[in-house]
Coordinates of C-alpha atoms and ligand atoms in Angstrom, one line a residue:
X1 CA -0.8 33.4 -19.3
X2 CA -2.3 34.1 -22.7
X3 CA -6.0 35.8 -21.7
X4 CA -9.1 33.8 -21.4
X5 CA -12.4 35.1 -22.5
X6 CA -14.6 33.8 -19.8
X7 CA -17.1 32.9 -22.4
X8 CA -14.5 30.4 -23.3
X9 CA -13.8 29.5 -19.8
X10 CA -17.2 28.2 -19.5
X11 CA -17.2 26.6 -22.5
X12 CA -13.6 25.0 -21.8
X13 CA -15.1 23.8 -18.2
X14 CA -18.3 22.7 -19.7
X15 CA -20.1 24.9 -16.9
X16 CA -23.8 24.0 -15.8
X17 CA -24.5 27.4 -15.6
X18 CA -22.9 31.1 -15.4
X19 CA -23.5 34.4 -14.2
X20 CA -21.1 37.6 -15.2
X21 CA -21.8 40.9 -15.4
X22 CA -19.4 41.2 -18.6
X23 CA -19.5 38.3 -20.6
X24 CA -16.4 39.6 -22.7
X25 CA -14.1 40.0 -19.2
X26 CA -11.1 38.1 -19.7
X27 CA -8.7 36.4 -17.2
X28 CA -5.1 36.4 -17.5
X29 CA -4.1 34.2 -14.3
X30 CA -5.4 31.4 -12.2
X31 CA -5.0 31.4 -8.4
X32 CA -6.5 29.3 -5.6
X33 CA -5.7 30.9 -2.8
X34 CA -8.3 33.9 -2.3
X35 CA -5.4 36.7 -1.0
X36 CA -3.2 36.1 -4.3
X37 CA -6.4 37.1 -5.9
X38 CA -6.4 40.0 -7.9
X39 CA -7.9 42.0 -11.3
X40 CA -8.2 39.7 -14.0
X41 CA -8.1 36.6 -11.8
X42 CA -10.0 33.5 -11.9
X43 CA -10.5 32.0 -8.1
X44 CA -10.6 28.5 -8.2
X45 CA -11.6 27.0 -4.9
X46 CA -10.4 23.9 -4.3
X47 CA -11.4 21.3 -1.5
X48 CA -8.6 20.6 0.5
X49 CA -8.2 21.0 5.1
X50 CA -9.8 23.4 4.0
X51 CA -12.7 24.5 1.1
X52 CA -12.0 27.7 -1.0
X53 CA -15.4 28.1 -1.1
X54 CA -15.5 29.8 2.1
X55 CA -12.9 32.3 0.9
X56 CA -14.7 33.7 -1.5
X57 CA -15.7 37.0 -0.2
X58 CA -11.8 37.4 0.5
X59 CA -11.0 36.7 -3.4
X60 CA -13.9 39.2 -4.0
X61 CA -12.5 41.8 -1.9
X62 CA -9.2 41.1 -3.3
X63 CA -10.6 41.8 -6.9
X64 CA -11.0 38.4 -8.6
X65 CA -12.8 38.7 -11.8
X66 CA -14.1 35.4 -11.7
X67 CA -14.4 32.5 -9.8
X68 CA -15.4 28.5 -10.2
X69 CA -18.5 27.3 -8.1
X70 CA -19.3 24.1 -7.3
X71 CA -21.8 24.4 -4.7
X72 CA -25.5 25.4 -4.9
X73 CA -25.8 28.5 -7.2
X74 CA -28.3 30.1 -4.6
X75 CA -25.1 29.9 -2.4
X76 CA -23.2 31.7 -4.8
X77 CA -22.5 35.6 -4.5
X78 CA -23.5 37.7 -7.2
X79 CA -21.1 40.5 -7.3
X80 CA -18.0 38.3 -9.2
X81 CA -19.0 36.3 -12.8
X82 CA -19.3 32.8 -11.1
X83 CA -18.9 30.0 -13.3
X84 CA -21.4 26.9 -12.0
X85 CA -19.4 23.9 -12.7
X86 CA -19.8 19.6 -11.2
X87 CA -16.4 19.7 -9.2
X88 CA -13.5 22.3 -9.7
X89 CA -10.7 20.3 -10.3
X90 CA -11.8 18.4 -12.9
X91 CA -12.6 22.3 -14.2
X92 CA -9.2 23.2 -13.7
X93 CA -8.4 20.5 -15.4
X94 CA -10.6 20.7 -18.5
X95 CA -9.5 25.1 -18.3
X96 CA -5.6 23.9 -18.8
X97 CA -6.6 21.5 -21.3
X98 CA -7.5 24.0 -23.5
X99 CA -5.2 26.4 -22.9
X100 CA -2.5 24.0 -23.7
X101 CA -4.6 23.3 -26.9
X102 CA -4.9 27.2 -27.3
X103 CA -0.9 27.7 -26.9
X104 CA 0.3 24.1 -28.3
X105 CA 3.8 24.0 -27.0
X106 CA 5.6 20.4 -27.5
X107 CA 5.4 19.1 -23.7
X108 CA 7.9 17.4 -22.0
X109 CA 7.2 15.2 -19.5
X110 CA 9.5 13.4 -16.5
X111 CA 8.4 11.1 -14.7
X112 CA 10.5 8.2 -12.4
X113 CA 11.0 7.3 -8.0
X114 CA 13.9 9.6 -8.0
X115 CA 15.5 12.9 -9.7
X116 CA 12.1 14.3 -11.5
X117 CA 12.7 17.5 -10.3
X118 CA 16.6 17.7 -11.0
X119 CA 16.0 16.6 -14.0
X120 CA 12.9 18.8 -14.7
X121 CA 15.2 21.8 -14.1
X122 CA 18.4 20.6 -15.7
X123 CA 16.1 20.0 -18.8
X124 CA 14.3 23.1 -19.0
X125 CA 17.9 24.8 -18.4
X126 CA 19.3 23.4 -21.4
X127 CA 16.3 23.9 -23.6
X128 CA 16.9 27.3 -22.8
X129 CA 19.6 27.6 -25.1
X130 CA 17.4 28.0 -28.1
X131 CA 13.9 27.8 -26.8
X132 CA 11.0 29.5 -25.2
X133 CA 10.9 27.5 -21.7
X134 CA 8.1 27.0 -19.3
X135 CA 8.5 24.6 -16.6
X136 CA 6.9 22.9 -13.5
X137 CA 7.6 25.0 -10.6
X138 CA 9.3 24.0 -7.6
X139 CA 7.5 20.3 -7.1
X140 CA 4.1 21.2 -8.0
X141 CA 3.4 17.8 -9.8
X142 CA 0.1 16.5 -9.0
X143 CA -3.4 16.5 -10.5
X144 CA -3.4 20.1 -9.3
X145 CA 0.3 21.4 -9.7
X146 CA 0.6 20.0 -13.2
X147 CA -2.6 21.8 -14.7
X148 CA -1.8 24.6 -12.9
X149 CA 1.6 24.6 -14.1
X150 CA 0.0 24.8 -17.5
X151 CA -2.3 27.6 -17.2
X152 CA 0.5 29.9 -15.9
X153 CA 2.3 29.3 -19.1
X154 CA 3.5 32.2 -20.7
X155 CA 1.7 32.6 -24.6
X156 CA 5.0 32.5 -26.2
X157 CA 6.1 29.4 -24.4
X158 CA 7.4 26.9 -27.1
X159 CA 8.7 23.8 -25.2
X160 CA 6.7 23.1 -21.5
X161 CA 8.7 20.8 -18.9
X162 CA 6.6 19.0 -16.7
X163 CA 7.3 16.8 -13.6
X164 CA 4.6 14.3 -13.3
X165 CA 4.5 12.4 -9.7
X166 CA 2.5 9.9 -8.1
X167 CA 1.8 7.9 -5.2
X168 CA -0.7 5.3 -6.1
X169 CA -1.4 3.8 -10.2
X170 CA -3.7 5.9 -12.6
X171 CA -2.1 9.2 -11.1
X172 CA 0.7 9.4 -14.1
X173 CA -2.2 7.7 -16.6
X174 CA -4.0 10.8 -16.1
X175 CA -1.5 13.4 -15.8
X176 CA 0.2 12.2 -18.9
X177 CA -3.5 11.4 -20.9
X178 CA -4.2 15.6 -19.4
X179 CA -1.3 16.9 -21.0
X180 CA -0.7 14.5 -24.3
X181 CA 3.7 14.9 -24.3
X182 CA 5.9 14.5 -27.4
X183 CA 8.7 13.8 -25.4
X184 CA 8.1 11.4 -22.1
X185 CA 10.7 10.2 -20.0
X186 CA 11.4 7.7 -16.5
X187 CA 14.3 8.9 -14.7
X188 CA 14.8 5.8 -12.4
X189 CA 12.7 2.8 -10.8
X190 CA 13.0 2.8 -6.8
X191 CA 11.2 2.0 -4.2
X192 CA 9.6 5.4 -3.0
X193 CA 5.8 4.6 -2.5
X194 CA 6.3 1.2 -2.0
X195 CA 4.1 0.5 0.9
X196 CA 1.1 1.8 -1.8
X197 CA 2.2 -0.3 -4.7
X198 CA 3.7 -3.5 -3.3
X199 CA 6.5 -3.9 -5.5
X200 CA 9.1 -2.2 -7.7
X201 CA 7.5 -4.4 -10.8
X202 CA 3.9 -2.5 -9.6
X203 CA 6.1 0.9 -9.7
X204 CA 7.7 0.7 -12.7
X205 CA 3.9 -0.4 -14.2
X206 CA 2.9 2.6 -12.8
X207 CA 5.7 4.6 -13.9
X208 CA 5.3 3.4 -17.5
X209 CA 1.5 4.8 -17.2
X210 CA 3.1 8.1 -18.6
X211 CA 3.4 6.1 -22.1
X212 CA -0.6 6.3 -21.9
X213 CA -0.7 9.9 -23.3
X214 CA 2.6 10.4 -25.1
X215 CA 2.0 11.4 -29.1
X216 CA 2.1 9.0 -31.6
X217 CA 5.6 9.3 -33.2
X218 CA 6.4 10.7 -29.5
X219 CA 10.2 9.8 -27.7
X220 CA 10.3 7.6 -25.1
X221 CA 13.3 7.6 -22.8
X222 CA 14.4 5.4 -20.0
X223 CA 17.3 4.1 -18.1
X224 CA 19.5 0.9 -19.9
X225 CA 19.9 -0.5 -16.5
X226 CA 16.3 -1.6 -15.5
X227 CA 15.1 -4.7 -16.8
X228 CA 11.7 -4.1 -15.0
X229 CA 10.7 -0.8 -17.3
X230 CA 11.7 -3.4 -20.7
X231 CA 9.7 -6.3 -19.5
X232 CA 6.7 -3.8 -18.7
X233 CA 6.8 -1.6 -21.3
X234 CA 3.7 -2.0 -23.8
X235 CA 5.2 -3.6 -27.4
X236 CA 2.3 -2.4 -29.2
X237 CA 3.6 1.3 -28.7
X238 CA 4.0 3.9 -31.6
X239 CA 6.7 5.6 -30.4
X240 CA 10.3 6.3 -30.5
X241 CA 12.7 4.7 -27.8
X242 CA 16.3 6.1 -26.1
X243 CA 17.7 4.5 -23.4
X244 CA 20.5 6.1 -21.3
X245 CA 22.8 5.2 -18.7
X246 CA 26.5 4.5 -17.7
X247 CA 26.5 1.4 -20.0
X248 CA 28.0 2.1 -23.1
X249 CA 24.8 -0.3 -25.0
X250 CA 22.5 2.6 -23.7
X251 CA 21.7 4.9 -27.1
X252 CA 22.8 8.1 -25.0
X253 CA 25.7 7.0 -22.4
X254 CA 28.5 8.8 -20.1
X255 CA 31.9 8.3 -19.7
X256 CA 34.8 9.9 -17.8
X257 CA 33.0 10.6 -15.1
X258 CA 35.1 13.0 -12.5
X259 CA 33.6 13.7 -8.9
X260 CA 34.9 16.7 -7.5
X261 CA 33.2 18.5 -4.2
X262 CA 31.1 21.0 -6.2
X263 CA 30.8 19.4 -9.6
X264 CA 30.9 16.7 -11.4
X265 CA 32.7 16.4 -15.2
X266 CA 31.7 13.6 -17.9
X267 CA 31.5 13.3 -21.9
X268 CA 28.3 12.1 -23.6
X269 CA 28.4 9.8 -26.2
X270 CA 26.9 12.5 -28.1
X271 CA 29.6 14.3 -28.5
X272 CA 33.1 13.0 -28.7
X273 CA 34.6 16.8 -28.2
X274 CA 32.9 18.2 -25.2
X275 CA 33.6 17.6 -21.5
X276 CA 30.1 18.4 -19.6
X277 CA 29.7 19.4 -16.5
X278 CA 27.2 19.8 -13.8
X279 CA 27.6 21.7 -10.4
X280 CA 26.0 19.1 -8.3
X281 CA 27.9 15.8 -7.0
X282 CA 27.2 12.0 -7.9
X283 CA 27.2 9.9 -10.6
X284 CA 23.3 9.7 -10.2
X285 CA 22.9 13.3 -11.2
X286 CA 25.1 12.2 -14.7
X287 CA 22.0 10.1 -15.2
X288 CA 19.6 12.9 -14.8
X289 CA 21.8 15.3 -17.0
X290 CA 21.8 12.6 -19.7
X291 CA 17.9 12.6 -19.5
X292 CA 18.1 16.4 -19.9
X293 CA 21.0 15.7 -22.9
X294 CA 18.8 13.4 -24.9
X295 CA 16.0 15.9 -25.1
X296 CA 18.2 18.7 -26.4
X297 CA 19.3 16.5 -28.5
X298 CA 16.0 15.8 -29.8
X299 CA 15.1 18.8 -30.1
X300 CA 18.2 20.0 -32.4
X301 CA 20.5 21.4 -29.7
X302 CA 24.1 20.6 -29.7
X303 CA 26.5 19.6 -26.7
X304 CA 28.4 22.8 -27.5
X305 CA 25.6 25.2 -27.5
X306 CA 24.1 23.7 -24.0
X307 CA 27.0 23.4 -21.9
X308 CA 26.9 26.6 -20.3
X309 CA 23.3 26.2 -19.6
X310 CA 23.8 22.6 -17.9
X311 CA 26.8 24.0 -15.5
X312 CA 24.7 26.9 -14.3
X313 CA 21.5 24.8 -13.9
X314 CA 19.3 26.2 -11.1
X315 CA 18.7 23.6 -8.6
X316 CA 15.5 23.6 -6.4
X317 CA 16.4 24.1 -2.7
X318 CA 17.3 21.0 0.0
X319 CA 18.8 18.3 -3.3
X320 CA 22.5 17.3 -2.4
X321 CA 23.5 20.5 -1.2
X322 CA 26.2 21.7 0.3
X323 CA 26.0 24.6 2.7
X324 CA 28.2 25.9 6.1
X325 CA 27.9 24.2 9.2
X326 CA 29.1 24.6 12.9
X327 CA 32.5 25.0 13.8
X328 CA 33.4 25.3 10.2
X329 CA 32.3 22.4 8.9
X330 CA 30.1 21.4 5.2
X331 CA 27.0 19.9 5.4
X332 CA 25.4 17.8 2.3
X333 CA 21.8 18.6 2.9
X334 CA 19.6 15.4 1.2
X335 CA 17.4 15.8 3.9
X336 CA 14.4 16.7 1.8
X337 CA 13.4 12.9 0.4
X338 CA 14.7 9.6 0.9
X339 CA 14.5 5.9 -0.6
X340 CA 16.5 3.4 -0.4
X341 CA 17.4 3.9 -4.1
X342 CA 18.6 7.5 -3.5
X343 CA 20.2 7.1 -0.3
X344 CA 22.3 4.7 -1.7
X345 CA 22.8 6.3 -4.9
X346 CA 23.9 9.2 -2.6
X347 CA 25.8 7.7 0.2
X348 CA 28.0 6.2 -2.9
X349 CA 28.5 9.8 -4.4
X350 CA 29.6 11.4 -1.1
X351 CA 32.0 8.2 -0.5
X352 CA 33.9 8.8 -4.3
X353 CA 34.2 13.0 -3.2
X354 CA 38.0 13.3 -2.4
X355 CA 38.5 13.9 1.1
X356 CA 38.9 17.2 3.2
X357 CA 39.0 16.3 6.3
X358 CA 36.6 13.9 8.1
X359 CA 33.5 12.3 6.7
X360 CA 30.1 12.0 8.7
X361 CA 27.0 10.3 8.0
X362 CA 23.8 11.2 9.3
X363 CA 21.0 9.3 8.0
X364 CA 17.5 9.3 9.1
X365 CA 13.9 6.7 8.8
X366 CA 12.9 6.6 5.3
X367 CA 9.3 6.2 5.2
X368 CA 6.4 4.5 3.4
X369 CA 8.6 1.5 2.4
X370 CA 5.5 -0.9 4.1
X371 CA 6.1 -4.4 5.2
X372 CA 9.6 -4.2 3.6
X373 CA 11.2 -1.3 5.5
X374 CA 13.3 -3.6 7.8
X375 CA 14.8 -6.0 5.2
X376 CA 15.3 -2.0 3.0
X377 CA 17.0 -0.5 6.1
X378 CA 19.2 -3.2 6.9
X379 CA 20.6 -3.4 2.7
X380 CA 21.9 0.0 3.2
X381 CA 24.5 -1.7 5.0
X382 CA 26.4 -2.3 2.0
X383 CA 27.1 1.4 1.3
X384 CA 27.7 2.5 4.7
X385 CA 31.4 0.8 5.0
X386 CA 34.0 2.1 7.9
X387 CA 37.1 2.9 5.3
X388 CA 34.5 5.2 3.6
X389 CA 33.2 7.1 6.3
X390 CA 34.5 8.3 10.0
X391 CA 31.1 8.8 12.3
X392 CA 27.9 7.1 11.0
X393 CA 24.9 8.6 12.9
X394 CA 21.5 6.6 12.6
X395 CA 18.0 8.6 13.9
X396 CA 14.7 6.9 14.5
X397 CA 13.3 4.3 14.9
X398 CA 12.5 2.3 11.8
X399 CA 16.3 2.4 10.9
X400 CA 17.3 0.6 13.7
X401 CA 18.1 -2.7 11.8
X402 CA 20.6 -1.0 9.8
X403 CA 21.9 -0.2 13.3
X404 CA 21.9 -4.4 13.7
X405 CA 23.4 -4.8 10.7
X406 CA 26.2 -2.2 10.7
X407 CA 26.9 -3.8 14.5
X408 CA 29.0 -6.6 12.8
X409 CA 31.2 -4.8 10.2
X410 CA 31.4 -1.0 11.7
X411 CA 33.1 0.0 14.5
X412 CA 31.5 0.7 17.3
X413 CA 32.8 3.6 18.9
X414 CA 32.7 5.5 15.4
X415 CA 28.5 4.1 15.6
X416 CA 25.6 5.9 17.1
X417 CA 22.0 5.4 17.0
X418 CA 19.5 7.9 18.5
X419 CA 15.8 8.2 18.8
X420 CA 13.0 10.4 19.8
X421 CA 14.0 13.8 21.1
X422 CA 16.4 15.4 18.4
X423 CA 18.3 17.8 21.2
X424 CA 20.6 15.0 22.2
X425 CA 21.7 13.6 18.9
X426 CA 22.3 17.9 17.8
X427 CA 24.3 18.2 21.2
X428 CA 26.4 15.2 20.1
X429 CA 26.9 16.3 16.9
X430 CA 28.0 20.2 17.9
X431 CA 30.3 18.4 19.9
X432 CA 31.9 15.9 17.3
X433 CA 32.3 18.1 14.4
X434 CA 35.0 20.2 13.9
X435 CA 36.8 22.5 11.1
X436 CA 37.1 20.7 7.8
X437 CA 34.6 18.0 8.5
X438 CA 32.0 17.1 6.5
X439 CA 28.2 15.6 7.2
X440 CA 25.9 14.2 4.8
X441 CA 22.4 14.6 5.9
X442 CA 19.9 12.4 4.7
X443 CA 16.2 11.0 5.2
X444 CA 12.3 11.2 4.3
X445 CA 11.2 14.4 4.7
X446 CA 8.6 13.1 7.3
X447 CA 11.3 12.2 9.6
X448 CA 12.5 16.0 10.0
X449 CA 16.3 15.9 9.6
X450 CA 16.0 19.3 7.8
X451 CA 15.3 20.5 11.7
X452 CA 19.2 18.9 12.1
X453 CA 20.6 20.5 9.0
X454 CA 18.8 24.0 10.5
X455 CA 20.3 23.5 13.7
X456 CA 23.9 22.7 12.3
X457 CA 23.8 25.9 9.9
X458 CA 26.1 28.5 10.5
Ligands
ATP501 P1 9.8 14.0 -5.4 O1 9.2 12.6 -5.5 O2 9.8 14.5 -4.0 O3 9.2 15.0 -6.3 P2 12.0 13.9 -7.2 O4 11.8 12.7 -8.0 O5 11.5 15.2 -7.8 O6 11.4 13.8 -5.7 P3 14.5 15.3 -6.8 O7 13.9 16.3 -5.9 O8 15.1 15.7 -8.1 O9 13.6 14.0 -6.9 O10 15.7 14.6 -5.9 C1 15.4 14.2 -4.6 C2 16.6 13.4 -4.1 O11 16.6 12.1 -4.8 C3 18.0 14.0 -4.4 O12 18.3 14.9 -3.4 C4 18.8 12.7 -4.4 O13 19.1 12.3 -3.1 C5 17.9 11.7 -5.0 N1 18.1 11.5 -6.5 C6 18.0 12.4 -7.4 N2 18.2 11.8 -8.7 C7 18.5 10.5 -8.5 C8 18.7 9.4 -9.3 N3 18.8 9.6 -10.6 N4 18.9 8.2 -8.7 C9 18.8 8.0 -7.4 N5 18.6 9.0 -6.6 C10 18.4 10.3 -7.1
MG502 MG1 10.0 16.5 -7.3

């Protein structure tokens, strides 16, 4: 990060009240945990399990230069400059405010149920080709991962790629209004979140929040294929629109899409000349990569000059991927999120792969779907059929109507449905799966399947 007087901290923060022994000490990086502290740092102490507050002797120790303070200054110690301020988030806030306003980068933002982070990094990746890059890391995209994602970016940053998520409306409103994009986009409309917002109409309104604080003259891109986002979307908006997708009436479309085990190949209707490709499987990733496309296109890039940078794209960790398993076998670990959007989307990517040797399903509770969850379980049905895959394993309890409504068109002996205690259902997998098998592994992260993919690793 570009140093901060703190003079202008406080004035970025709008501070009640300050103390610091050298008014012209700067900080060049923001942390809130007190042991990452360190010379030049500014402790923020955030209210969480836990409150930083109490760890302030710790970032003291550790050499913080500076810390926020939000409780009563009397309380505060006096040997660190403490900045007095109402509540520190909205002070973290305000601080990466004006540091974006201090660096002014052109801000990306991705929003959508599904693929925000894929798409976050396969952007970013492809910007790279020309550009000066900063990008959310990992999946810090909340009200506290998103300005922090800003304050650690680098001065010379030129484009900043930022996931925006949510769980509830006014999340993305905020986020979006916080860091004011030129280039906003909605990967997909699910159902993740459901049980908060009621209905996927409610999501995509809440989704197309991120239209709130996108630039006039801005780009706003979204996917051909959901009439929801078109029927929501404000008409009154002075801003560009793309739409992509598989349909060749989307402005930016695929075609020749080729599935292989490791990869998958298209063309963009950008481009007549290049085949693309990206080393991750599905047709749902396509999608992402065409979110990613559209943006380099906007920003000047050519297919030719970020190929390279789209096949060597660096994925974040547990997203449709493959790794060794027991007895020689590949597992697709999904295991880190699930909706009934993505499992789908995925269980028909793993289905197209061409065949090795035999194909197993294991697929796990998706959570938070609320009063719908049963009727949502039981539609995966539809995707799950017995000429595409050899041993379908269900786990918990919550999918058990997919169970009921596999019973009629799976067999089944080639069925299984366990609960509880995960022992048994590991035991009856080590004994299943043999040498050139293959598993797909997928649920919500709450229901714990990444304990299966752990225990099927070689
Ligand atoms: P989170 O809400 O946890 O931040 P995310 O939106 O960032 O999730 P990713 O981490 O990119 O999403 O992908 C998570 C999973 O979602 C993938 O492993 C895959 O199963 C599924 N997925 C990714 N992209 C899509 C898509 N375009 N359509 C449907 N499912 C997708
Ligand atoms: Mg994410």
């Amino acid at each position: 990060m570009k140093p901060i007087r703190i003079i202008d901290v406080v004035k970025a923060v709008k501070a009640i009240d300050y103390s610091s022994p050298n008014r012209f000490a700067e900080i060049t990086r923001v942390v809130f945990d007190s042991r990452e502290a360190g010379i030049d740092s500014l402790f923020v102490p955030l209210k969480g399990e836990t409150d930083g507050h109490d760890y302030i002797q710790s970032a003291i120790k550790n050499g913080a230069t500076a810390a926020l303070w939000s409780r009563p200054e009397s309380e505060a110690p006096d040997d660190i400059a403490i900045i007095l301020v109402d509540d520190t988030l909205t002070a973290l806030q305000d601080l990466a405010k004006y540091y974006l306003n201090e660096i002014k980068p052109k801000v990306v933002a991705i929003t959508g149920s599904n693929g925000k982070t894929t798409t976050k990094d396969m952007t970013a990746a492809v910007l790279n080709a020309k550009f000066n890059v900063h990008k959310t890391k990992g999946n810090y995209n909340n009200e506290i991962g998103l300005p922090f994602t800003i304050l650690e970016m680098p001065e010379e940053t030129e484009i900043l790629v930022l996931e925006m998520g949510m769980s509830g409306p006014g999340e993305i409103s905020f986020l979006s209004q916080l860091a004011t994009p030129d280039v906003a986009a909605i990967t997909i409309i699910g159902e993740s979140h459901l049980e908060h917002l009621g209905s996927r109409r409610n999501i995509a309104k809440a989704k197309l929040e991120i239209l709130e604080g996108l630039k006039a003259d801005g780009l706003f891109i979204y996917p051909i294929d959901e009439p929801l986002i078109r029927e929501e979307m404000p008409i009154d908006g002075d801003y560009h629109k793309r739409t992509f997708g598989i349909d060749h009436t989307a402005t930016v479309y695929a075609y020749g899409v080729q599935s292989g085990k490791n990869s998958t190949s298209f063309k963009v209707s950008l481009d007549d000349r290049e085949i693309l490709e990206i080393p991750i499987i599905g047709e749902y990733n396509v999608q992402n990569a065409l979110v990613a496309l559209t943006i380099a296109d906007y920003f000047g890039l050519s297919m030719l000059e970020v190929k390279a940078y789209l096949e060597h794209f660096e994925l974040t960790e547990n997203r449709s991927q493959w790794m060794d398993g027991v007895n020689g076998s590949q597992i697709l670990n999904d295991a880190y999120n699930a909706s009934p959007t993505s499992m789908t989307a995925v269980l028909e990517a793993y289905a197209a792969l061409p065949r090795e040797g035999r194909k197993f399903v294991l697929l796990g509770d998706i959570r938070e779907l609320g009063e719908k969850s049963s009727e949502l379980h039981a539609s995966l049905s539809a995707s799950v059929k017995p000429e595409d895959f050899d041993e379908v394993y269900l786990y918990g309890e919550e999918i058990a109507p997919l169970y009921q409504a596999l019973e009629g068109s799976f067999p089944a002996d080639r069925l299984h449905h366990f609960k509880g205690e995960k022992a048994p259902l590991i035991e009856a997998l080590r004994e299943k799966i043999t040498h050139t098998d293959q598993i797909l592994i997928k649920s919500s992260f709450g229901t714990d399947l990444l304990s299966v993919v752990k225990a099927l690793k070689e």
